[in-house]
Amino acid sequence: MYDNLETPALLLDEGRMQHNIERMQNRMNQLGVIFRPHVKTSKCLEVVRRQMAAGARGITVSTLKEAEEFFRAGVDDILYAVAIVPNKLDHALNLIRAGLRLTLLVESVAMAEQVARHGAEHGVCYDVLIEIDTDGHRSGVKPADPVLPQIAAALQGGARLKGVMAHAGASYDLNTPEALAAIAEQERAGCVAAAEHLRAAGHQCEVVSVGSTPTALSAQHLQGVTEVRAGVYVFFDMVMADVGVCTAEDVAISVLCTVIGHQADKGWLITDGGWMAMSRDLGHRSHGYGLVCDADGNAIPGLAFGKANQEHGVLQWTGEGDIGQLFPVGSSLRILPNHACATGAQHSRYLMIPASGGQWKVWPRFSGW
């Protein structure tokens, strides 16, 4: 099946991906919220078309290049979910003038003032969310922080407060259903409280946006939330398997590599898939650079991917049998990634494994800022 594919190659299992898309969309429908997927994972128009067809309304991006690429392809409702800075405002302005409904993000009074001033100077009114910190993971303002209404008040003239947004990134460090449900509720309650804080201060707050893949799949209810964002669910990866929201059998992408040599005295198997093919993300636990599978995607006990150079993967064999006979030069292996976003970023295209024995497809992806 893979004999003529030049490696390393990024494979995408169509059936697994479609199942993941439908699972998440069905969950959001049950919870009664709009779903706005984060497309930084795939950076691929064909994947996003599948998500939109399933019921997604708008998308989330992490770069303005992503916004530009997807807007060019016809997606016109986009949240840029990284706090905006002054040197990106002209780019955002150009996208808005071209017709994109772009929502920006701020987390400080200083930046809110700059956004409002830039909008007023150029005759536009930016839609803005304020980032809320519900778990100390990274960025944002605490829900009860007195600076929150000050940020909202600074969004006058050339900007307007559209709502609040939270991302429970600390959920990636958990691995039990109880802990995941608790942090999903913490994310929901904190973001809703921030919205109520703003409303009590006299500000409109129509959007309450939360989300991460673990919390989206673990939330028991989403009262007060208007939309959810999640991204890596579309492919999943070994970090998500370790967190417990999927299994290795749900992971839709893998890197196909070829055995190029052996160091039998060390128990080493050398492939052409080094960290340039996988990324250097080692994940949270014990998979090394990824979970090693055979060409059909079945995990191989006793074969671990613990060492990598730029173009060489060094796999350690601890099982029974001669590695040269078991894995001869030229044989194929597949590696399930720790972090789908980081591994995808190393490649310019997906080779689609068809769901029902059809023909292979090539789906391009883009990268950069």
Coordinates of N, CA, C and O in Angstrom, one line a residue, residues 26-182:
N26 N -21.6 16.6 17.4 CA -22.7 16.0 18.1 C -22.8 16.4 19.6 O -23.8 16.7 20.1
R27 N -21.6 16.4 20.2 CA -21.5 16.8 21.6 C -21.9 18.2 21.8 O -22.7 18.6 22.7
M28 N -21.4 19.1 20.9 CA -21.8 20.5 21.0 C -23.3 20.7 20.8 O -23.9 21.6 21.4
N29 N -23.8 20.0 19.8 CA -25.3 20.1 19.6 C -26.1 19.7 20.8 O -27.1 20.3 21.2
Q30 N -25.6 18.6 21.5 CA -26.3 18.2 22.7 C -26.2 19.2 23.8 O -27.2 19.4 24.6
L31 N -25.1 19.9 23.9 CA -24.9 20.9 24.9 C -25.6 22.3 24.5 O -25.6 23.2 25.4
G32 N -26.0 22.4 23.3 CA -26.8 23.6 22.9 C -26.0 24.8 22.7 O -26.4 25.9 22.9
V33 N -24.7 24.6 22.2 CA -23.9 25.8 21.9 C -23.4 25.8 20.5 O -23.3 24.8 19.8
I34 N -23.0 27.0 20.0 CA -22.3 27.1 18.8 C -20.9 26.5 18.9 O -20.3 26.7 19.9
F35 N -20.5 25.9 17.8 CA -19.1 25.3 17.8 C -18.3 26.1 16.8 O -18.7 26.2 15.6
R36 N -17.2 26.6 17.3 CA -16.3 27.4 16.4 C -14.9 26.7 16.5 O -14.1 27.0 17.3
P37 N -14.6 25.8 15.6 CA -13.4 25.0 15.7 C -12.1 25.8 15.5 O -12.1 26.8 14.7
H38 N -11.1 25.4 16.2 CA -9.8 26.1 16.1 C -9.0 25.3 15.0 O -8.8 24.1 15.0
V39 N -8.7 26.1 13.9 CA -8.2 25.4 12.7 C -6.6 25.4 12.6 O -6.1 25.0 11.6
K40 N -6.0 25.9 13.7 CA -4.5 25.9 13.7 C -4.0 24.5 13.6 O -2.8 24.3 13.1
T41 N -4.7 23.5 14.0 CA -4.2 22.1 14.0 C -4.0 21.6 12.6 O -3.0 21.1 12.2
S42 N -5.0 21.8 11.7 CA -5.0 21.3 10.4 C -4.3 22.3 9.4 O -3.6 21.8 8.5
K43 N -4.6 23.6 9.5 CA -4.2 24.5 8.5 C -4.5 24.0 7.1 O -3.7 24.1 6.2
C44 N -5.7 23.5 6.9 CA -6.1 22.8 5.7 C -7.5 23.1 5.3 O -8.4 22.8 6.1
L45 N -7.7 23.7 4.1 CA -9.1 24.0 3.7 C -10.0 22.8 3.7 O -11.2 22.9 4.1
E46 N -9.5 21.7 3.1 CA -10.4 20.6 3.0 C -10.9 20.0 4.3 O -12.0 19.6 4.5
V47 N -10.0 20.1 5.3 CA -10.4 19.6 6.7 C -11.5 20.6 7.2 O -12.5 20.1 7.8
V48 N -11.3 21.9 7.1 CA -12.2 22.9 7.6 C -13.6 22.7 6.9 O -14.6 22.9 7.5
R49 N -13.5 22.4 5.6 CA -14.8 22.2 4.9 C -15.6 21.1 5.5 O -16.8 21.2 5.6
R50 N -14.9 20.0 5.9 CA -15.6 18.9 6.6 C -16.2 19.4 7.9 O -17.3 19.0 8.3
Q51 N -15.5 20.2 8.7 CA -16.0 20.7 9.9 C -17.2 21.6 9.8 O -18.1 21.5 10.5
M52 N -17.1 22.5 8.8 CA -18.2 23.4 8.5 C -19.5 22.6 8.0 O -20.6 22.9 8.4
A53 N -19.2 21.6 7.2 CA -20.3 20.8 6.7 C -21.0 20.0 7.9 O -22.2 19.8 7.8
A54 N -20.3 19.7 8.9 CA -20.9 19.0 10.0 C -21.7 19.9 10.9 O -22.4 19.4 11.8
G55 N -21.5 21.2 10.8 CA -22.3 22.2 11.6 C -21.5 23.3 12.3 O -22.1 24.1 13.0
A56 N -20.2 23.3 12.1 CA -19.4 24.4 12.7 C -19.9 25.8 12.2 O -20.2 25.9 11.0
R57 N -19.9 26.8 13.0 CA -20.3 28.1 12.6 C -19.1 29.1 13.0 O -18.9 29.5 14.1
G58 N -18.4 29.5 11.9 CA -17.2 30.3 12.1 C -16.0 29.4 12.5 O -16.2 28.2 12.8
I59 N -14.9 30.0 12.5 CA -13.6 29.3 12.9 C -12.8 30.2 13.8 O -13.0 31.4 14.0
T60 N -11.9 29.5 14.5 CA -10.9 30.2 15.4 C -9.5 30.0 14.7 O -9.2 28.9 14.2
V61 N -8.7 31.0 14.8 CA -7.3 31.0 14.2 C -6.3 31.5 15.2 O -6.7 32.2 16.2
S62 N -5.1 31.1 15.0 CA -4.0 31.6 15.9 C -3.0 32.5 15.2 O -2.1 33.0 15.8
T63 N -3.2 32.7 13.9 CA -2.4 33.7 13.2 C -3.2 34.4 12.2 O -4.3 33.9 11.7
L64 N -2.8 35.6 11.8 CA -3.6 36.4 10.8 C -3.4 35.7 9.4 O -4.2 35.9 8.5
K65 N -2.3 35.0 9.2 CA -2.1 34.3 8.0 C -3.2 33.2 7.8 O -3.8 33.1 6.7
E66 N -3.5 32.5 8.9 CA -4.6 31.6 8.9 C -5.9 32.3 8.5 O -6.7 31.8 7.7
A67 N -6.2 33.4 9.1 CA -7.4 34.2 8.8 C -7.4 34.5 7.3 O -8.5 34.4 6.7
E68 N -6.3 35.0 6.8 CA -6.3 35.4 5.4 C -6.5 34.2 4.5 O -7.3 34.3 3.5
E69 N -5.9 33.1 4.8 CA -6.0 31.9 3.9 C -7.5 31.4 3.9 O -8.0 31.1 2.8
F70 N -8.1 31.3 5.0 CA -9.4 30.8 5.1 C -10.5 31.8 4.6 O -11.5 31.4 4.0
F71 N -10.2 33.1 4.8 CA -11.1 34.1 4.3 C -11.1 34.1 2.8 O -12.1 34.2 2.1
R72 N -9.9 33.9 2.2 CA -9.8 33.8 0.7 C -10.6 32.6 0.2 O -11.1 32.7 -0.9
A73 N -10.7 31.6 1.0 CA -11.4 30.4 0.6 C -12.9 30.5 0.9 O -13.6 29.6 0.6
G74 N -13.4 31.6 1.5 CA -14.8 31.8 1.7 C -15.3 31.8 3.1 O -16.5 32.0 3.3
V75 N -14.4 31.6 4.1 CA -14.9 31.6 5.5 C -14.8 33.0 5.9 O -13.7 33.7 5.9
D76 N -15.9 33.6 6.3 CA -16.0 35.1 6.6 C -16.3 35.4 8.0 O -16.5 36.6 8.4
D77 N -16.3 34.5 9.0 CA -16.5 34.7 10.4 C -15.4 34.1 11.2 O -15.4 32.8 11.3
I78 N -14.4 34.9 11.6 CA -13.2 34.3 12.2 C -12.8 35.0 13.5 O -12.8 36.3 13.6
L79 N -12.5 34.3 14.5 CA -11.9 34.8 15.8 C -10.4 34.6 15.8 O -9.9 33.4 15.6
Y80 N -9.7 35.7 15.9 CA -8.2 35.6 16.1 C -7.9 35.5 17.6 O -8.0 36.5 18.3
A81 N -7.7 34.3 18.0 CA -7.7 34.0 19.5 C -6.3 34.1 20.1 O -5.9 33.3 21.0
V82 N -5.5 35.1 19.7 CA -4.3 35.4 20.4 C -4.3 37.0 20.6 O -4.7 37.7 19.7
A83 N -3.9 37.4 21.7 CA -4.0 38.8 22.0 C -3.3 39.7 20.9 O -2.1 39.4 20.6
I84 N -4.0 40.6 20.4 CA -3.5 41.4 19.3 C -2.4 42.4 19.8 O -2.4 42.8 21.0
V85 N -1.5 42.7 19.0 CA -0.4 43.7 19.3 C -0.4 44.7 18.2 O -0.9 44.5 17.1
P86 N 0.2 45.9 18.5 CA 0.1 47.0 17.5 C 0.6 46.7 16.1 O 0.0 47.1 15.1
N87 N 1.7 45.9 16.0 CA 2.3 45.7 14.6 C 1.4 44.7 13.8 O 1.8 44.4 12.6
K88 N 0.3 44.2 14.3 CA -0.6 43.4 13.5 C -2.0 44.1 13.2 O -2.8 43.5 12.5
L89 N -2.1 45.3 13.7 CA -3.4 46.0 13.5 C -3.7 46.4 12.0 O -4.8 46.3 11.5
D90 N -2.6 46.7 11.3 CA -2.8 47.1 9.9 C -3.3 45.9 9.1 O -4.1 46.0 8.2
H91 N -2.7 44.7 9.4 CA -3.1 43.5 8.7 C -4.6 43.2 9.0 O -5.3 42.8 8.1
A92 N -4.9 43.3 10.3 CA -6.3 43.0 10.7 C -7.2 44.0 10.0 O -8.3 43.6 9.5
L93 N -6.8 45.3 9.9 CA -7.6 46.3 9.2 C -7.9 46.0 7.8 O -9.0 46.1 7.3
N94 N -6.9 45.5 7.1 CA -7.0 45.2 5.7 C -8.0 44.0 5.5 O -8.8 44.0 4.5
L95 N -8.0 43.0 6.4 CA -8.9 41.9 6.3 C -10.3 42.4 6.5 O -11.3 41.9 5.8
I96 N -10.5 43.2 7.5 CA -11.9 43.8 7.8 C -12.4 44.6 6.6 O -13.5 44.5 6.2
R97 N -11.5 45.4 6.0 CA -12.0 46.2 4.9 C -12.3 45.4 3.7 O -13.1 45.8 2.8
A98 N -11.7 44.2 3.6 CA -12.0 43.3 2.5 C -13.3 42.5 2.7 O -13.7 41.8 1.8
G99 N -13.9 42.6 3.9 CA -15.2 42.0 4.1 C -15.2 40.9 5.2 O -16.2 40.3 5.5
L100 N -14.0 40.7 5.8 CA -14.0 39.6 6.9 C -14.6 40.1 8.2 O -14.3 41.2 8.6
R101 N -15.5 39.3 8.8 CA -16.0 39.6 10.1 C -14.9 39.0 11.1 O -15.0 37.8 11.5
L102 N -14.0 39.8 11.4 CA -12.8 39.4 12.3 C -13.0 39.9 13.7 O -13.3 41.1 13.9
T103 N -12.9 39.0 14.7 CA -12.9 39.4 16.1 C -11.5 39.3 16.6 O -10.8 38.3 16.4
L104 N -11.1 40.3 17.4 CA -9.8 40.4 18.0 C -9.9 40.1 19.5 O -11.0 40.1 20.0
L105 N -8.7 40.0 20.1 CA -8.6 39.6 21.5 C -7.7 40.6 22.2 O -6.6 40.9 21.6
V106 N -8.0 41.1 23.4 CA -7.1 41.9 24.2 C -7.1 41.4 25.6 O -8.1 40.6 26.0
E107 N -6.1 41.8 26.4 CA -6.1 41.4 27.8 C -5.5 42.5 28.7 O -5.2 42.3 29.8
S108 N -5.5 43.7 28.1 CA -4.9 44.9 28.9 C -5.6 46.1 28.5 O -6.1 46.3 27.4
V109 N -5.6 47.1 29.4 CA -6.1 48.4 29.1 C -5.3 49.1 28.0 O -5.9 49.7 27.1
A110 N -4.0 49.0 28.1 CA -3.1 49.6 27.1 C -3.4 49.1 25.7 O -3.5 49.9 24.8
M111 N -3.6 47.8 25.5 CA -3.9 47.3 24.2 C -5.3 47.7 23.7 O -5.6 48.0 22.6
A112 N -6.3 47.7 24.7 CA -7.6 48.1 24.3 C -7.6 49.5 23.8 O -8.3 49.8 22.8
E113 N -6.9 50.4 24.5 CA -6.8 51.8 24.0 C -6.2 51.9 22.6 O -6.7 52.7 21.8
Q114 N -5.2 51.1 22.4 CA -4.5 51.2 21.1 C -5.4 50.6 20.0 O -5.5 51.2 18.9
V115 N -6.2 49.6 20.2 CA -7.1 49.0 19.3 C -8.2 50.1 19.0 O -8.5 50.3 17.8
A116 N -8.8 50.7 20.0 CA -9.8 51.7 19.8 C -9.3 52.9 19.0 O -10.0 53.4 18.1
R117 N -8.1 53.3 19.4 CA -7.5 54.4 18.7 C -7.3 54.1 17.2 O -7.5 54.9 16.3
H118 N -6.7 52.9 16.9 CA -6.4 52.5 15.6 C -7.7 52.5 14.7 O -7.8 52.9 13.6
G119 N -8.8 51.9 15.3 CA -10.0 51.8 14.6 C -10.6 53.2 14.3 O -11.1 53.4 13.2
A120 N -10.5 54.1 15.3 CA -11.1 55.4 15.1 C -10.3 56.2 14.0 O -10.9 56.9 13.2
E121 N -9.0 56.0 14.0 CA -8.1 56.7 13.0 C -8.4 56.2 11.6 O -8.2 56.9 10.6
H122 N -8.9 55.0 11.5 CA -9.1 54.4 10.1 C -10.5 54.1 9.8 O -10.8 53.5 8.8
G123 N -11.4 54.6 10.6 CA -12.8 54.6 10.3 C -13.5 53.2 10.4 O -14.4 52.9 9.7
V124 N -13.0 52.4 11.3 CA -13.6 51.1 11.5 C -13.9 50.9 13.0 O -13.3 51.7 13.8
C125 N -14.7 50.0 13.3 CA -15.0 49.6 14.7 C -14.7 48.2 14.9 O -15.4 47.3 14.4
Y126 N -13.6 47.9 15.6 CA -13.1 46.5 15.8 C -14.1 45.8 16.8 O -14.4 46.4 17.9
D127 N -14.4 44.5 16.5 CA -15.1 43.7 17.5 C -14.0 43.0 18.3 O -13.1 42.4 17.8
V128 N -14.2 43.1 19.6 CA -13.1 42.6 20.5 C -13.7 41.7 21.7 O -14.7 42.1 22.3
L129 N -13.0 40.7 22.0 CA -13.2 39.9 23.2 C -12.1 40.2 24.2 O -10.9 40.5 23.8
I130 N -12.4 40.0 25.4 CA -11.4 40.1 26.5 C -11.0 38.7 26.9 O -11.9 37.9 27.2
E131 N -9.7 38.4 27.0 CA -9.3 37.1 27.4 C -9.4 36.9 28.9 O -8.9 37.8 29.7
I132 N -10.0 35.8 29.4 CA -10.2 35.6 30.8 C -9.3 34.4 31.2 O -9.3 33.3 30.5
D133 N -8.7 34.5 32.3 CA -7.8 33.4 32.9 C -8.6 32.7 33.9 O -8.9 33.2 35.0
T134 N -9.0 31.4 33.6 CA -9.7 30.6 34.6 C -8.9 29.6 35.3 O -9.4 28.9 36.2
D135 N -7.6 29.4 34.9 CA -6.8 28.3 35.5 C -5.4 28.6 35.6 O -4.6 27.7 36.0
G136 N -4.9 29.9 35.5 CA -3.5 30.2 35.6 C -2.6 29.6 34.6 O -1.4 29.5 34.8
H137 N -3.2 29.1 33.5 CA -2.4 28.4 32.5 C -1.5 29.3 31.7 O -0.3 29.0 31.5
R138 N -2.0 30.5 31.3 CA -1.1 31.3 30.4 C -1.4 32.8 30.4 O -0.7 33.5 30.9
S139 N -2.5 33.2 29.8 CA -2.8 34.6 29.6 C -4.2 34.9 30.1 O -5.0 34.0 30.4
G140 N -4.5 36.2 30.2 CA -5.8 36.7 30.5 C -6.0 37.4 31.8 O -5.0 37.4 32.6
V141 N -7.2 37.8 32.1 CA -7.5 38.6 33.3 C -8.4 37.7 34.1 O -9.3 37.0 33.6
K142 N -8.2 37.7 35.4 CA -9.1 36.9 36.3 C -10.5 37.4 36.3 O -10.7 38.6 36.1
P143 N -11.5 36.6 36.4 CA -12.9 37.0 36.3 C -13.3 38.1 37.1 O -14.2 38.9 36.7
A144 N -12.8 38.2 38.4 CA -13.2 39.3 39.3 C -12.2 40.4 39.4 O -12.4 41.3 40.2
D145 N -11.2 40.4 38.5 CA -10.2 41.5 38.5 C -10.9 42.8 38.3 O -11.6 43.0 37.3
P146 N -10.6 43.9 39.1 CA -11.2 45.2 38.8 C -10.7 45.8 37.5 O -11.4 46.8 37.0
V147 N -9.6 45.3 36.9 CA -9.2 45.9 35.7 C -10.1 45.4 34.5 O -10.1 46.1 33.5
L148 N -10.9 44.4 34.7 CA -11.8 43.9 33.6 C -12.7 45.0 33.1 O -12.7 45.2 31.8
P149 N -13.5 45.7 33.9 CA -14.4 46.7 33.3 C -13.6 47.9 32.8 O -14.0 48.6 31.9
Q150 N -12.3 48.1 33.3 CA -11.5 49.2 32.8 C -11.1 48.9 31.3 O -11.1 49.8 30.5
I151 N -10.8 47.6 31.1 CA -10.5 47.2 29.7 C -11.7 47.4 28.8 O -11.6 48.0 27.7
A152 N -12.8 47.0 29.3 CA -14.1 47.2 28.5 C -14.3 48.7 28.2 O -14.7 49.0 27.1
A153 N -14.1 49.5 29.2 CA -14.4 50.9 29.1 C -13.4 51.6 28.1 O -13.8 52.6 27.4
A154 N -12.2 51.0 27.9 CA -11.3 51.5 26.9 C -11.7 51.2 25.5 O -11.1 51.8 24.5
L155 N -12.6 50.3 25.3 CA -13.0 49.9 23.9 C -14.1 50.8 23.5 O -15.3 50.4 23.5
Q156 N -13.8 52.0 23.2 CA -14.8 53.0 22.8 C -14.4 53.6 21.5 O -13.2 53.8 21.2
G157 N -15.4 54.0 20.7 CA -15.2 54.7 19.4 C -14.8 53.7 18.3 O -15.6 53.3 17.5
G158 N -13.5 53.4 18.2 CA -13.0 52.5 17.2 C -13.0 51.1 17.5 O -12.4 50.3 16.8
A159 N -13.6 50.7 18.6 CA -13.7 49.3 19.0 C -14.9 49.1 19.9 O -15.4 50.1 20.5
R160 N -15.4 47.9 19.9 CA -16.6 47.6 20.8 C -16.3 46.3 21.5 O -15.8 45.3 20.9
L161 N -16.8 46.2 22.7 CA -16.7 44.9 23.5 C -17.7 44.0 22.9 O -18.9 44.2 23.0
K162 N -17.3 42.8 22.5 CA -18.2 41.8 22.0 C -18.4 40.7 23.0 O -19.5 40.1 23.0
G163 N -17.4 40.5 23.9 CA -17.6 39.4 24.9 C -16.3 39.0 25.5 O -15.3 39.8 25.5
V164 N -16.3 37.8 26.1 CA -15.2 37.3 26.8 C -14.8 35.9 26.3 O -15.7 35.2 25.7
M165 N -13.6 35.5 26.5 CA -13.1 34.2 26.0 C -12.1 33.6 27.0 O -11.3 34.3 27.5
A166 N -12.2 32.3 27.2 CA -11.3 31.6 28.1 C -10.9 30.3 27.4 O -11.6 29.7 26.6
H167 N -9.6 29.9 27.8 CA -9.1 28.6 27.3 C -8.4 27.9 28.5 O -7.4 28.3 29.0
A168 N -9.0 26.7 28.8 CA -8.5 26.0 30.0 C -7.4 25.1 29.5 O -7.5 23.8 29.5
G169 N -6.2 25.7 29.2 CA -5.1 24.9 28.8 C -4.5 24.0 29.8 O -3.9 23.0 29.5
A170 N -4.8 24.2 31.1 CA -4.3 23.4 32.2 C -5.0 22.0 32.1 O -4.5 21.0 32.8
S171 N -6.0 21.9 31.4 CA -6.7 20.6 31.2 C -5.8 19.5 30.6 O -6.0 18.3 30.8
Y172 N -4.8 20.0 29.8 CA -3.9 19.0 29.2 C -3.0 18.3 30.2 O -2.4 17.2 29.8
D173 N -3.0 18.8 31.4 CA -2.1 18.1 32.4 C -2.9 17.1 33.3 O -2.4 16.5 34.2
L174 N -4.2 16.9 32.9 CA -5.0 16.0 33.7 C -5.3 14.7 33.0 O -5.0 14.6 31.8
N175 N -5.8 13.7 33.7 CA -6.0 12.4 33.1 C -7.1 11.5 33.7 O -7.1 10.3 33.5
T176 N -8.0 12.2 34.4 CA -9.1 11.4 34.9 C -10.4 12.1 34.5 O -10.5 13.3 34.4
P177 N -11.5 11.4 34.3 CA -12.8 12.0 34.0 C -13.2 13.0 35.0 O -13.8 14.1 34.6
E178 N -13.0 12.7 36.3 CA -13.5 13.6 37.3 C -12.7 14.9 37.3 O -13.3 16.0 37.4
A179 N -11.4 14.8 37.1 CA -10.6 16.1 37.0 C -10.9 16.9 35.8 O -11.0 18.1 35.9
L180 N -11.2 16.2 34.7 CA -11.5 16.9 33.5 C -12.9 17.6 33.6 O -13.0 18.7 33.1
A181 N -13.8 16.9 34.1 CA -15.1 17.5 34.3 C -15.0 18.7 35.3 O -15.7 19.8 35.0
A182 N -14.2 18.6 36.3 CA -14.0 19.8 37.2 C -13.4 21.0 36.6 O -13.9 22.1 36.8

